[in-house]
């Protein structure tokens, strides 16, 4: 069984907490609201979300986090290990009121710092070509490495990325 844990940094106002069953309805609402930005564009039902969670709990190197700010869940982001490569997925600002303040940028910096410390420095993501988040990744020290019909691959550019010190509890 997966144990939940949290990541925080004195340098940051955003923290990460590995999800529990109580987060599923938030995750579902956020994903459905932003489904046009993702590969899977159908509406996710409560039952499908629970089914996903059952599979998730069995996968050792797959972590979905809630982004916390001032005691509130504002969004989510996930990581999964594919061979020796870390894939970041499901990056969503759930509460639009918390957007544009750099909180999601802080959260992805924390996530990448954790991945580098725990797993690998080879960190990337796949982003739909039409997704405005492409510019956001660029601002957050990712660069586009490959381009496909419908999506691009981005990877963390270590010449621009500065990891933060963090605590895992
Ligand atoms: C991508 C996404 C997570 C970014 O969320 P966000 O709230 O805009 O991200 P940030 O909090 O990092 O905000 C960045 C903006 O805040 C500004 N900002 C303000 N204060 C800041 C600070 N202290 N540090 C960094 N940026 C700051 C930046 O200038 C930037 O503005 P701009 O990009 O509009 O010019 C969000 O747009 C989203 O959920 N999109 C839909 C889902 C999606 O498509 N996800 C990606 C799938 S691959």
CSV table of N, CA and C and ligand atoms in Angstrom, one decimal, residues 13 30-31 33-39 74-77 88-108 125-128 131-137 139-140 154, ligand 1:
chain,number,residue,atom,x,y,z
A,13,UNK,N,6.2,29.0,-1.3
A,13,UNK,CA,4.9,29.2,-0.7
A,13,UNK,C,3.9,28.1,-1.1
A,30,UNK,N,-11.2,18.9,-11.7
A,30,UNK,CA,-10.1,19.7,-12.3
A,30,UNK,C,-9.8,19.2,-13.7
A,31,UNK,N,-9.7,17.8,-13.8
A,31,UNK,CA,-9.3,17.2,-15.1
A,31,UNK,C,-10.4,17.5,-16.1
A,33,UNK,N,-12.6,19.8,-16.1
A,33,UNK,CA,-12.7,21.3,-16.5
A,33,UNK,C,-11.6,21.6,-17.5
A,34,UNK,N,-10.5,20.9,-17.5
A,34,UNK,CA,-9.4,21.3,-18.4
A,34,UNK,C,-9.1,20.2,-19.4
A,35,UNK,N,-10.1,19.4,-19.7
A,35,UNK,CA,-9.8,18.2,-20.5
A,35,UNK,C,-9.3,18.5,-21.9
A,36,UNK,N,-9.7,19.7,-22.4
A,36,UNK,CA,-9.2,20.1,-23.8
A,36,UNK,C,-7.7,20.2,-23.9
A,37,UNK,N,-7.1,20.4,-22.7
A,37,UNK,CA,-5.6,20.5,-22.7
A,37,UNK,C,-4.8,19.2,-22.7
A,38,UNK,N,-5.6,18.1,-22.6
A,38,UNK,CA,-5.0,16.8,-22.4
A,38,UNK,C,-5.2,15.8,-23.5
A,39,UNK,N,-4.5,14.7,-23.5
A,39,UNK,CA,-4.6,13.6,-24.5
A,39,UNK,C,-6.0,13.0,-24.4
A,74,UNK,N,-4.9,23.8,-4.3
A,74,UNK,CA,-5.1,24.7,-5.5
A,74,UNK,C,-4.9,24.0,-6.8
A,75,UNK,N,-4.4,22.8,-6.8
A,75,UNK,CA,-4.2,22.2,-8.1
A,75,UNK,C,-3.5,20.8,-7.9
A,76,UNK,N,-3.0,20.3,-9.0
A,76,UNK,CA,-2.3,19.0,-8.9
A,76,UNK,C,-1.2,18.8,-9.9
A,77,UNK,N,-0.3,17.9,-9.7
A,77,UNK,CA,0.7,17.5,-10.7
A,77,UNK,C,1.2,16.1,-10.3
A,88,UNK,N,6.4,13.9,-16.2
A,88,UNK,CA,5.5,14.8,-15.4
A,88,UNK,C,4.1,14.8,-16.1
A,89,UNK,N,3.1,14.6,-15.4
A,89,UNK,CA,1.7,14.6,-16.1
A,89,UNK,C,0.7,15.2,-15.2
A,90,UNK,N,-0.5,15.5,-15.8
A,90,UNK,CA,-1.7,16.0,-15.1
A,90,UNK,C,-1.4,17.3,-14.3
A,91,UNK,N,-0.7,18.2,-14.9
A,91,UNK,CA,-0.4,19.5,-14.2
A,91,UNK,C,-1.6,20.4,-14.4
A,92,UNK,N,-2.3,20.7,-13.3
A,92,UNK,CA,-3.5,21.5,-13.5
A,92,UNK,C,-3.6,22.5,-12.3
A,93,UNK,N,-3.9,23.7,-12.7
A,93,UNK,CA,-4.3,24.7,-11.7
A,93,UNK,C,-5.8,24.5,-11.5
A,94,UNK,N,-6.2,24.1,-10.3
A,94,UNK,CA,-7.6,23.8,-10.1
A,94,UNK,C,-8.4,25.0,-9.7
A,95,UNK,N,-7.8,25.8,-8.8
A,95,UNK,CA,-8.5,27.1,-8.4
A,95,UNK,C,-8.0,28.2,-9.2
A,96,UNK,N,-8.8,28.7,-10.1
A,96,UNK,CA,-8.3,29.8,-11.0
A,96,UNK,C,-7.9,31.1,-10.2
A,97,UNK,N,-8.5,31.3,-9.0
A,97,UNK,CA,-8.2,32.4,-8.1
A,97,UNK,C,-6.7,32.4,-7.7
A,98,UNK,N,-6.1,31.2,-7.7
A,98,UNK,CA,-4.7,31.1,-7.3
A,98,UNK,C,-3.8,31.2,-8.5
A,99,UNK,N,-4.3,31.4,-9.6
A,99,UNK,CA,-3.4,31.4,-10.8
A,99,UNK,C,-2.6,32.7,-11.0
A,100,UNK,N,-1.6,32.6,-11.9
A,100,UNK,CA,-0.8,33.8,-12.3
A,100,UNK,C,0.0,34.4,-11.1
A,101,UNK,N,0.2,33.6,-10.1
A,101,UNK,CA,1.0,34.1,-8.9
A,101,UNK,C,2.3,33.4,-8.8
A,102,UNK,N,2.6,32.5,-9.7
A,102,UNK,CA,3.8,31.8,-9.6
A,102,UNK,C,3.7,30.5,-8.7
A,103,UNK,N,2.6,30.2,-8.2
A,103,UNK,CA,2.5,29.1,-7.3
A,103,UNK,C,2.7,27.8,-8.0
A,104,UNK,N,2.1,27.6,-9.2
A,104,UNK,CA,2.3,26.4,-9.9
A,104,UNK,C,3.7,26.2,-10.4
A,105,UNK,N,4.4,27.4,-10.7
A,105,UNK,CA,5.8,27.4,-11.0
A,105,UNK,C,6.6,26.9,-9.8
A,106,UNK,N,6.3,27.3,-8.6
A,106,UNK,CA,7.0,26.9,-7.4
A,106,UNK,C,6.8,25.4,-7.2
A,107,UNK,N,5.6,25.0,-7.5
A,107,UNK,CA,5.2,23.5,-7.2
A,107,UNK,C,6.0,22.6,-8.2
A,108,UNK,N,6.2,23.1,-9.5
A,108,UNK,CA,6.9,22.2,-10.4
A,108,UNK,C,8.4,22.2,-10.1
A,125,UNK,N,8.0,16.0,-20.1
A,125,UNK,CA,6.6,15.9,-20.2
A,125,UNK,C,6.2,15.9,-21.6
A,126,UNK,N,4.9,15.6,-21.9
A,126,UNK,CA,4.4,15.7,-23.2
A,126,UNK,C,3.3,16.7,-23.2
A,127,UNK,N,3.3,17.6,-24.1
A,127,UNK,CA,2.3,18.7,-24.1
A,127,UNK,C,1.6,18.8,-25.5
A,128,UNK,N,0.3,18.9,-25.5
A,128,UNK,CA,-0.4,19.0,-26.8
A,128,UNK,C,0.1,20.3,-27.5
A,131,UNK,N,-1.7,23.5,-26.7
A,131,UNK,CA,-1.8,23.9,-25.3
A,131,UNK,C,-1.0,25.1,-24.9
A,132,UNK,N,-1.6,26.2,-24.4
A,132,UNK,CA,-0.9,27.4,-24.0
A,132,UNK,C,0.2,27.1,-22.9
A,133,UNK,N,0.0,25.9,-22.2
A,133,UNK,CA,1.0,25.6,-21.2
A,133,UNK,C,2.4,25.3,-21.8
A,134,UNK,N,2.5,25.2,-23.1
A,134,UNK,CA,3.8,25.1,-23.7
A,134,UNK,C,4.7,26.3,-23.3
A,135,UNK,N,4.2,27.5,-23.3
A,135,UNK,CA,5.0,28.7,-22.9
A,135,UNK,C,5.3,28.6,-21.4
A,136,UNK,N,4.4,28.1,-20.7
A,136,UNK,CA,4.6,28.0,-19.2
A,136,UNK,C,5.7,27.0,-18.9
A,137,UNK,N,5.8,25.9,-19.6
A,137,UNK,CA,6.9,25.0,-19.4
A,137,UNK,C,8.2,25.7,-19.8
A,139,UNK,N,9.0,28.8,-19.6
A,139,UNK,CA,9.4,29.7,-18.5
A,139,UNK,C,9.9,29.0,-17.3
A,140,UNK,N,9.5,27.8,-17.2
A,140,UNK,CA,9.9,27.0,-16.0
A,140,UNK,C,11.0,26.0,-16.3
A,154,UNK,N,8.9,17.9,-24.0
A,154,UNK,CA,9.7,18.9,-23.3
A,154,UNK,C,10.6,18.2,-22.3
B,1,LIG,C1,-0.3,25.6,-16.9
B,1,LIG,C2,-0.9,26.1,-15.6
B,1,LIG,C3,-0.7,25.0,-14.5
B,1,LIG,C4,-0.1,27.3,-15.2
B,1,LIG,O1,-0.8,27.9,-14.0
B,1,LIG,P1,-0.4,29.4,-13.6
B,1,LIG,O2,-1.2,29.7,-12.4
B,1,LIG,O3,-0.6,30.3,-14.8
B,1,LIG,O4,1.1,29.2,-13.3
B,1,LIG,P2,2.0,30.1,-12.4
B,1,LIG,O5,1.3,30.2,-11.1
B,1,LIG,O6,3.3,29.6,-12.5
B,1,LIG,O7,1.8,31.5,-13.0
B,1,LIG,C5,2.7,31.9,-14.1
B,1,LIG,C6,2.3,33.4,-14.4
B,1,LIG,O8,2.3,34.1,-13.1
B,1,LIG,C7,3.2,35.2,-13.2
B,1,LIG,N1,3.8,35.4,-11.9
B,1,LIG,C8,3.4,36.2,-11.0
B,1,LIG,N2,4.2,36.2,-9.9
B,1,LIG,C9,5.1,35.2,-10.1
B,1,LIG,C10,6.2,34.6,-9.4
B,1,LIG,N3,6.5,35.1,-8.1
B,1,LIG,N4,6.9,33.6,-9.9
B,1,LIG,C11,6.6,33.2,-11.1
B,1,LIG,N5,5.6,33.6,-11.9
B,1,LIG,C12,4.9,34.7,-11.4
B,1,LIG,C13,4.2,34.8,-14.3
B,1,LIG,O9,4.7,36.0,-14.9
B,1,LIG,C14,3.3,34.0,-15.2
B,1,LIG,O10,2.5,35.0,-16.0
B,1,LIG,P3,2.2,34.7,-17.6
B,1,LIG,O11,2.7,33.4,-17.9
B,1,LIG,O12,0.8,34.9,-17.7
B,1,LIG,O13,3.0,35.8,-18.2
B,1,LIG,C15,-2.4,26.5,-15.8
B,1,LIG,O14,-2.5,27.4,-16.8
B,1,LIG,C16,-3.3,25.3,-16.1
B,1,LIG,O15,-3.7,24.6,-15.2
B,1,LIG,N6,-3.6,25.1,-17.4
B,1,LIG,C17,-4.6,24.1,-17.8
B,1,LIG,C18,-4.2,22.7,-17.6
B,1,LIG,C19,-3.0,22.4,-18.5
B,1,LIG,O16,-3.1,22.6,-19.7
B,1,LIG,N7,-2.0,21.8,-18.0
B,1,LIG,C20,-0.8,21.4,-18.7
B,1,LIG,C21,-1.0,20.1,-19.4
B,1,LIG,S1,0.5,19.5,-20.1
